mmCIF file of C-alpha atoms in Angstrom:
data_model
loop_
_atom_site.group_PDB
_atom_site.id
_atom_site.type_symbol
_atom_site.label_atom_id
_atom_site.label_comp_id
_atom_site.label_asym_id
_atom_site.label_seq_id
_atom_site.Cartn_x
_atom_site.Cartn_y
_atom_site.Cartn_z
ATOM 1 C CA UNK H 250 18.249 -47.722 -14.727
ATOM 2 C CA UNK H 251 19.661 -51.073 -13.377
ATOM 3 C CA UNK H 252 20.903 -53.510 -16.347
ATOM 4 C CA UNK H 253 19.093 -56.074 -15.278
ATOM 5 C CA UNK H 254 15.484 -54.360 -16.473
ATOM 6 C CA UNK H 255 16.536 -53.999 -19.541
ATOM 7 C CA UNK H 256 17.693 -57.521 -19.444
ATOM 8 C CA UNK H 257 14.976 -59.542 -18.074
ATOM 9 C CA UNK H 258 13.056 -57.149 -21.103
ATOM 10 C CA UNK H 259 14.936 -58.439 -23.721
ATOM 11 C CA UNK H 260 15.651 -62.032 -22.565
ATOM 12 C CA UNK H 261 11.381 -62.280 -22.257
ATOM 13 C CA UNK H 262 11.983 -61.106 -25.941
ATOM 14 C CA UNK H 263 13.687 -63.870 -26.961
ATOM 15 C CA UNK H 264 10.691 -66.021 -25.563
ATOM 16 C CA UNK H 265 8.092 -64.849 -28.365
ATOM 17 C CA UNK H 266 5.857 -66.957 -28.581
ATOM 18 C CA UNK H 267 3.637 -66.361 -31.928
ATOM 19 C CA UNK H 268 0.166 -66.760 -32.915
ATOM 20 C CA UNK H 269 -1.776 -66.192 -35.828
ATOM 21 C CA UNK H 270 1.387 -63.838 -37.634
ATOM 22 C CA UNK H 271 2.839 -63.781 -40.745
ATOM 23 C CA UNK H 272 6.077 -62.872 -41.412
ATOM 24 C CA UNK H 273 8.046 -61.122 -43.907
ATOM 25 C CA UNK H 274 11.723 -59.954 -44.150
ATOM 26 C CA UNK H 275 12.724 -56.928 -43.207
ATOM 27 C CA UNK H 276 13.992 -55.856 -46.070
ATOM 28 C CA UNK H 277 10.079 -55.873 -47.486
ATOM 29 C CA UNK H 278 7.696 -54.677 -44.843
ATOM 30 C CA UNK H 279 10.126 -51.666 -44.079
ATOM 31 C CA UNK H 280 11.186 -50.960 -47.556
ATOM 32 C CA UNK H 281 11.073 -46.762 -46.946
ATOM 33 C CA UNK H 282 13.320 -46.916 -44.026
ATOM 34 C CA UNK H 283 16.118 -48.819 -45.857
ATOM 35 C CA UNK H 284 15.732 -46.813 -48.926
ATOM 36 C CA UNK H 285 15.518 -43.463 -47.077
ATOM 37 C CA UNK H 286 18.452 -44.413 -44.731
ATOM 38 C CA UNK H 287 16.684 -43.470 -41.589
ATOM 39 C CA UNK H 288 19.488 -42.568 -38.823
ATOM 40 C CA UNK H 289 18.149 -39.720 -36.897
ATOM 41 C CA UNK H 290 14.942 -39.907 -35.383
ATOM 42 C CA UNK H 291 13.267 -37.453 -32.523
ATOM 43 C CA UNK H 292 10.877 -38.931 -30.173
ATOM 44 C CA UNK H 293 7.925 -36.690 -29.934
ATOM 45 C CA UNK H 294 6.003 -36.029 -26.607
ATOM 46 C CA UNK H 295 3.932 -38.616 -25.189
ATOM 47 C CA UNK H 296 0.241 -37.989 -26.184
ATOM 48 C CA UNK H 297 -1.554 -39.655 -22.731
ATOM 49 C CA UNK H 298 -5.864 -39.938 -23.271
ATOM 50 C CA UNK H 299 -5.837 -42.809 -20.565
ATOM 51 C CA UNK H 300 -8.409 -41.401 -18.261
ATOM 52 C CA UNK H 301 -8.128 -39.865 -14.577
ATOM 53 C CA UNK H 302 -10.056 -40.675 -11.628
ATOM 54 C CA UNK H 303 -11.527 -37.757 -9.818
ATOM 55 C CA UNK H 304 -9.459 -37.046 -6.482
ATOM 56 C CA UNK H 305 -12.117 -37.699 -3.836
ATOM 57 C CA UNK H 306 -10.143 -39.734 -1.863
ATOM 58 C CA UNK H 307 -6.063 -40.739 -1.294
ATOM 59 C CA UNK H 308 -6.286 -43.858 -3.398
ATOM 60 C CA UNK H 309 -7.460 -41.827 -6.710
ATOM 61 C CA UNK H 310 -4.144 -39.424 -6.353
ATOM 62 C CA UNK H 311 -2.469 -42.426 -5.464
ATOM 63 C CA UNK H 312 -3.555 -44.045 -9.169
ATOM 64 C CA UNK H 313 -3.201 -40.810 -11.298
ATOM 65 C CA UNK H 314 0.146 -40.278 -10.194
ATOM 66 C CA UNK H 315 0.647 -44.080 -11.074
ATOM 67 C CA UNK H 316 -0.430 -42.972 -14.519
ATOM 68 C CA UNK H 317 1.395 -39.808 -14.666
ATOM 69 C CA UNK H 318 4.580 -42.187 -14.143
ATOM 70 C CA UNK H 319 4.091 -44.962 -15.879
ATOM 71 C CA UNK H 320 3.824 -42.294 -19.086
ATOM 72 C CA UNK H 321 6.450 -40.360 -18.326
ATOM 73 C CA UNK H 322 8.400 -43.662 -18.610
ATOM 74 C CA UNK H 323 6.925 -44.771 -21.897
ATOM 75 C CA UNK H 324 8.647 -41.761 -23.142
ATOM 76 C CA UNK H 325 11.874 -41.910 -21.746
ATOM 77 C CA UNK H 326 12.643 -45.721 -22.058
ATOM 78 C CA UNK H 327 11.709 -45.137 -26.039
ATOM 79 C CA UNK H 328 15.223 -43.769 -26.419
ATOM 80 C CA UNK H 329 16.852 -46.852 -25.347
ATOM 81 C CA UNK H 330 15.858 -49.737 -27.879
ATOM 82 C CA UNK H 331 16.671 -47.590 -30.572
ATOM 83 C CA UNK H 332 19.969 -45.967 -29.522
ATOM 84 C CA UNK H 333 20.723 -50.107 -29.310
ATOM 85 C CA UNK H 334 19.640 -50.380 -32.990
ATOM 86 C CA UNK H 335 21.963 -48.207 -34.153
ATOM 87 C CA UNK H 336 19.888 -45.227 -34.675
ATOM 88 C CA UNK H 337 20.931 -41.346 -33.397
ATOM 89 C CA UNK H 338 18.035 -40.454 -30.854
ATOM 90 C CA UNK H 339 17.524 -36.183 -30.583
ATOM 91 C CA UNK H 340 19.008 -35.941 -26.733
ATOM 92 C CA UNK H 341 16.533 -35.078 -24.253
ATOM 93 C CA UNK H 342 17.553 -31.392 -24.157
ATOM 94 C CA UNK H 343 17.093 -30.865 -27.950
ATOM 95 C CA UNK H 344 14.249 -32.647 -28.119
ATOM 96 C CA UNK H 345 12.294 -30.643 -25.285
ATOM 97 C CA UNK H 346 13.529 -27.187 -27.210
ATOM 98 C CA UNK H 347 12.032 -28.534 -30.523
ATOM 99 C CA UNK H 348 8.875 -29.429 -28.562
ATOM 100 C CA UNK H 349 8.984 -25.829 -27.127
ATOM 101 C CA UNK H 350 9.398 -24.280 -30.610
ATOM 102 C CA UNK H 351 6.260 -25.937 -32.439
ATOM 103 C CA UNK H 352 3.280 -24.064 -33.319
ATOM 104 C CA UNK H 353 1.405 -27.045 -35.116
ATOM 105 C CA UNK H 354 -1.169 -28.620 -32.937
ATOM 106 C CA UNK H 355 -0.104 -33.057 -32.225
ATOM 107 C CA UNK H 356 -3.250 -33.829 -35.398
ATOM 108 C CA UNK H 357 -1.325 -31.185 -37.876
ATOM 109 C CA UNK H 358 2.129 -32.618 -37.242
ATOM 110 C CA UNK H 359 1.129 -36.342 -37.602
ATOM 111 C CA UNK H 360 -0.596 -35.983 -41.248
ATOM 112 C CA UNK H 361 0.582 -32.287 -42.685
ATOM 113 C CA UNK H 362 4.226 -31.945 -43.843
ATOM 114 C CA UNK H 363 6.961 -32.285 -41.431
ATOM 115 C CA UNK H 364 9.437 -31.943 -43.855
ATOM 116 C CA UNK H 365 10.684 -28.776 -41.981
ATOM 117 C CA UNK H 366 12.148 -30.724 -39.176
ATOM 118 C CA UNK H 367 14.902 -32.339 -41.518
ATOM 119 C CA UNK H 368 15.734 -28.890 -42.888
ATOM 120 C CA UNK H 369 16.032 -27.151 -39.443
ATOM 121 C CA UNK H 370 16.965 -29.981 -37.287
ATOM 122 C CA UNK H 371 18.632 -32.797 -39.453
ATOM 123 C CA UNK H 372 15.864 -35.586 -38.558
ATOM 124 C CA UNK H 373 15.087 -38.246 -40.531
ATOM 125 C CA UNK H 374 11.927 -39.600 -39.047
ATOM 126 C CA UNK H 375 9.935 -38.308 -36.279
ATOM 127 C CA UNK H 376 8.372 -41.162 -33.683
ATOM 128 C CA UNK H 377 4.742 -40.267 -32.031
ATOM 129 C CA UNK H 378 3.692 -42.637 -29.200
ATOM 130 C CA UNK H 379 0.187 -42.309 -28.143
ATOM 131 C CA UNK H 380 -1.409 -44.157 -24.205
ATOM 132 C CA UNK H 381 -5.110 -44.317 -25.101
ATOM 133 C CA UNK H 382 -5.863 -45.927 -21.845
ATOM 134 C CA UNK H 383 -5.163 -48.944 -18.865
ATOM 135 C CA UNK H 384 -7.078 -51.535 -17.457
ATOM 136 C CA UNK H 385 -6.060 -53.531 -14.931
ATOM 137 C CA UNK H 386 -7.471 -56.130 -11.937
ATOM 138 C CA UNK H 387 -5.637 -57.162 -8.929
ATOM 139 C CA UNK H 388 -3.216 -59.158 -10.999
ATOM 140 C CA UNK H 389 -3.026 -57.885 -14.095
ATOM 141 C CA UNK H 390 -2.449 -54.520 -16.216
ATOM 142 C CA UNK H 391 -2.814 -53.660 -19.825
ATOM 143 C CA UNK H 392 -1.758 -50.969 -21.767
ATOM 144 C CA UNK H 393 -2.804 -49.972 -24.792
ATOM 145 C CA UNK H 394 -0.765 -48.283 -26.873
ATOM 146 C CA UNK H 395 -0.408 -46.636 -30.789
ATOM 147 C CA UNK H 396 3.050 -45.997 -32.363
ATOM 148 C CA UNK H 397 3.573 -43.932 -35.569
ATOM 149 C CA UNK H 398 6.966 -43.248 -37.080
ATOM 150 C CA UNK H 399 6.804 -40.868 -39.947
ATOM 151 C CA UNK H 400 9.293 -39.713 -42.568
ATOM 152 C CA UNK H 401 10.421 -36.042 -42.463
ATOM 153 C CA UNK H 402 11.632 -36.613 -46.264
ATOM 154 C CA UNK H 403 8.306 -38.178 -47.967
ATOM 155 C CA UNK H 404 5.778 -37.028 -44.821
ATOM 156 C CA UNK H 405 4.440 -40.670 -45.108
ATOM 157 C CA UNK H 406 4.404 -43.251 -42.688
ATOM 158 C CA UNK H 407 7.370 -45.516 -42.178
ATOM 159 C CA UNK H 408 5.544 -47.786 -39.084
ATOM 160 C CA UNK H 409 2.014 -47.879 -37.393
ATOM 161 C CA UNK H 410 1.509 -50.498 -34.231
ATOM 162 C CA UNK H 411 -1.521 -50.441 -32.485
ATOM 163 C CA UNK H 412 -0.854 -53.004 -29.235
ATOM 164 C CA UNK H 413 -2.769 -53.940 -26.664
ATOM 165 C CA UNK H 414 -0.208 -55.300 -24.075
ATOM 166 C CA UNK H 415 -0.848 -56.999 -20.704
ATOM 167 C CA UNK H 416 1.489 -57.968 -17.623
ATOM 168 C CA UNK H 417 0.102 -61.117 -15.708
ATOM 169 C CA UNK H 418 1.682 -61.669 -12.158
ATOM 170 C CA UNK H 419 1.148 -65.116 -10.350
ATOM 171 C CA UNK H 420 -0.512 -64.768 -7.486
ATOM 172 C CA UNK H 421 -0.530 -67.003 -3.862
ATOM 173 C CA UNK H 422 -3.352 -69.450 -2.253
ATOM 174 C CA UNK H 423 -5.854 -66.301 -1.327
ATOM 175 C CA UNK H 424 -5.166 -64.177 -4.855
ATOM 176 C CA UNK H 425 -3.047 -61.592 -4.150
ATOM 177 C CA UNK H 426 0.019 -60.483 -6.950
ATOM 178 C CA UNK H 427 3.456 -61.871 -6.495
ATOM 179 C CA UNK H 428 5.941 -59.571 -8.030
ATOM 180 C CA UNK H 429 8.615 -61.291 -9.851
ATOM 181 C CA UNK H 430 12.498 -60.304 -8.890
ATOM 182 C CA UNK H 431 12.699 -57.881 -11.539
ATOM 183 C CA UNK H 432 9.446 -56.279 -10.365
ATOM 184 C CA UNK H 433 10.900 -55.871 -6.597
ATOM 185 C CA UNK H 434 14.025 -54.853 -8.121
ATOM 186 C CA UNK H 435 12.479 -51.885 -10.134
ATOM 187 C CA UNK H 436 10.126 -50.936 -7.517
ATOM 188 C CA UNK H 437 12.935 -50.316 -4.723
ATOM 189 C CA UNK H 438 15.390 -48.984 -7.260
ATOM 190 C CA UNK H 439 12.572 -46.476 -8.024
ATOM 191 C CA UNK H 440 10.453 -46.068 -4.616
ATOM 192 C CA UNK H 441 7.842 -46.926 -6.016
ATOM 193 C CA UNK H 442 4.298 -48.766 -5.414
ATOM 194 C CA UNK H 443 3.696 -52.731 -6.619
ATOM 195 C CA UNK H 444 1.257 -51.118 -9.332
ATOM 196 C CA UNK H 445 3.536 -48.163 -10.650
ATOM 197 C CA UNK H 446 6.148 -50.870 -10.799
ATOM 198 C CA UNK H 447 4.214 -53.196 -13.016
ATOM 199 C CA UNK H 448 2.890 -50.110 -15.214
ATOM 200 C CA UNK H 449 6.436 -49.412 -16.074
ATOM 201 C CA UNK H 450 7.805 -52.517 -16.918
ATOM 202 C CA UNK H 451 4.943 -53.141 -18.765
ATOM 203 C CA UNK H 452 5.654 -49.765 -20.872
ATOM 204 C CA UNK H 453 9.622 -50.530 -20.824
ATOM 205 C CA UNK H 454 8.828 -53.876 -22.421
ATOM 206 C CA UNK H 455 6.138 -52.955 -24.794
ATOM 207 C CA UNK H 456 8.686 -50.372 -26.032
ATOM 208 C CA UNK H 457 11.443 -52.838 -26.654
ATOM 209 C CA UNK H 458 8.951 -55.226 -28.340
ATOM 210 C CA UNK H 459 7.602 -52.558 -30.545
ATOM 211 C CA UNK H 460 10.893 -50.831 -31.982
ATOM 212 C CA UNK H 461 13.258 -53.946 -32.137
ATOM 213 C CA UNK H 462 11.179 -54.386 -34.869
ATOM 214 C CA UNK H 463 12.797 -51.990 -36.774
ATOM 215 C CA UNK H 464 15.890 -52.388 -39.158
ATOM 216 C CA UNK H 465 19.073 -51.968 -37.423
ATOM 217 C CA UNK H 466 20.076 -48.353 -38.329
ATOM 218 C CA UNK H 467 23.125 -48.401 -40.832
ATOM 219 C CA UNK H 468 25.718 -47.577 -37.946
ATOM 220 C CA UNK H 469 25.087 -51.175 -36.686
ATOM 221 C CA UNK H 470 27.514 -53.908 -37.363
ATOM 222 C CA UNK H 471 24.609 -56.416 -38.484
ATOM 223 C CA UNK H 472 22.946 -53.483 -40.539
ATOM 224 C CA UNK H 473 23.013 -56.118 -44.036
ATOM 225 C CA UNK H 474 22.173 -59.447 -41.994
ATOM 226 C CA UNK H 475 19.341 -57.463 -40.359
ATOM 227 C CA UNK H 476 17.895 -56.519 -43.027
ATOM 228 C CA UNK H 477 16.801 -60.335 -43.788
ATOM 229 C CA UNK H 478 15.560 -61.428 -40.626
ATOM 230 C CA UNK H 479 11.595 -61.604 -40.548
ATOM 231 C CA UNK H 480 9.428 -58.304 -39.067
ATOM 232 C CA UNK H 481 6.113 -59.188 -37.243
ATOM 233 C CA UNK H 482 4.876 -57.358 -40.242
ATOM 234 C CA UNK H 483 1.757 -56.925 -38.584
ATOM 235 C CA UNK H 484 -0.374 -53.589 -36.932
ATOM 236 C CA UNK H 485 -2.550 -54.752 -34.665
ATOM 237 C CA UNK H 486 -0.929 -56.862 -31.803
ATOM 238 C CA UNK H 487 -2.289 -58.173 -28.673
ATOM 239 C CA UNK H 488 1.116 -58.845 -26.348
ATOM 240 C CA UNK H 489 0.774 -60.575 -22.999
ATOM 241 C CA UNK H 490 3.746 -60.375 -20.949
ATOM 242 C CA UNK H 491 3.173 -64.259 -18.923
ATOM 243 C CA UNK H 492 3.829 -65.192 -15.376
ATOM 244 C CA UNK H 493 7.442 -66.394 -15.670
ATOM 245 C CA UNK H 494 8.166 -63.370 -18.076
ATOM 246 C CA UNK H 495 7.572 -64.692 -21.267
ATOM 247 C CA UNK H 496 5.882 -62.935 -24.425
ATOM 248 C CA UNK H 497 2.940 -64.221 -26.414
ATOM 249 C CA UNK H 498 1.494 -62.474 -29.170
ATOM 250 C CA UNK H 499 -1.097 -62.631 -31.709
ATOM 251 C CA UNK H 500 -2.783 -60.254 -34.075
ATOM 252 C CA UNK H 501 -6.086 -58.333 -33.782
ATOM 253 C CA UNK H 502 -7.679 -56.350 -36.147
ATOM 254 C CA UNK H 503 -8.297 -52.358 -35.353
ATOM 255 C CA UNK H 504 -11.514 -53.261 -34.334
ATOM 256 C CA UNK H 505 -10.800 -55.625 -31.566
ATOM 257 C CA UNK H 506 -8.338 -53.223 -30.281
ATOM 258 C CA UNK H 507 -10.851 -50.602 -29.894
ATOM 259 C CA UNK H 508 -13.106 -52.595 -28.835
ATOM 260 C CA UNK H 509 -11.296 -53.905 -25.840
ATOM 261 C CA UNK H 510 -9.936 -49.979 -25.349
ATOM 262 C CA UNK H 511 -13.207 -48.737 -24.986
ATOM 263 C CA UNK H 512 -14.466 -51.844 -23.232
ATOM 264 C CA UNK H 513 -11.895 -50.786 -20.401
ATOM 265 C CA UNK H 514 -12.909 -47.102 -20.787
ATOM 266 C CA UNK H 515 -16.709 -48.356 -18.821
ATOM 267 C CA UNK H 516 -15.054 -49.813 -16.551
#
């Protein structure tokens, strides 16, 4: 991955804009991860329900396999915000041998016990991402997306984020998308369609957003100053990623975020 994705990603951090969000310290709203001492976490498989088109024609391949892509990166870019926190992330290896090894269906492993996996595999929490669909127009894409981190010591839940994130790209005098530099960038590093490239970014971003959220694991330098900056504290986020790169978010209740999921599931 070229540096500067992850950098345009976390400068467009920086540029938060926030609406209708409280905010608590750290310290508070993710009491159970500083008193458990989370360090090691394993990043489950991706659970994708976004639907498929049937494959009559080229351009419905064409869009599943944009799909198929775009969550395949969700899942690997997850490593990288928090191996930057501080945090030991299961290597790709392990973590597809574990996935191997488990009988317990995805709905038995995110509420039953799961205390197993710090006995047998020394993790401390266990992160489940979850795609429950896309929408998108000639200009725009949204993703939206569920993220549960849960405790292998107490089974209970140390995070929950629902988001509904979108990626707006200008556009010229007749309406059609103009990529950004980072978008060209991505797509030729990658060989990859205008679309594909924006579903990606979109996913890399959300899952910087999402987890920098999180304390700094105790292996970072700023571990005590972290612990004092404000969290979101919020679970229901609607994130638009702006023309120029910039974040905005505001919260939504459960509802609206289903709502506007299924809303794009008629489309």
């Amino acid at each position: 991955m070229k540096p500067q994705t992850l950098i345009t990603a976390l400068a467009a951090l920086l540029a938060i804009n926030l609406t209708g969000c409280k905010t608590t310290q750290k310290t508070a709203f993710y009491e159970d991860i500083y008193k458990e001492q989370t360090a090691t976490i394993y990043v489950a498989p991706l659970n994708d329900l976004s639907a498929r088109n049937a494959e009559r024609e080229l351009n419905d391949k064409n869009h599943n396999a944009s799909l198929n892509t775009a969550a395949k990166y969700l899942y690997i870019s997850a490593s990288t915000p928090l191996i930057t926190s501080g945090y030991y992330v299961i290597p790709p290896l392990a973590s597809a041998q574990i996935a191997a090894a488990e009988q317990r269906t995805r709905k038995e492993l995110m509420t039953g016990k799961i205390d197993d996996y710090a006995t047998r595999y020394g993790i401390d929490a266990v992160l489940f991402t979850t795609i429950h669909g896309w929408r998108e127009t000639s200009c725009q894409w949204t993703l939206f997306a569920e993220y549960v981190l849960r405790s292998t010591k107490s089974n209970d839940e140390l995070m929950h984020v629902w988001v509904e994130a979108s990626k707006l790209l200008p556009t010229d005098h007749r309406g059609n998308p103009l990529p950004l530099k980072a978008d060209q960038d991505f797509a030729d590093q990658w060989d990859c369609d205008l679309a594909t490239a924006q579903r990606c970014r979109l996913a890399e971003i959300l899952n910087q957003f999402v987890l920098n959220d999180l304390p700094l694991g105790n292996r970072s330098r700023q571990y005590n100053e972290d612990r004092y900056i404000p969290s979101r504290s919020t679970e229901y986020i609607k994130l638009m990623v702006d023309r120029d790169g910039t974040l905005e978010m505001k919260r939504i209740s459960l509802e609206q975020f289903e709502e506007d999921c299924f809303l794009q599931d008629e489309k």
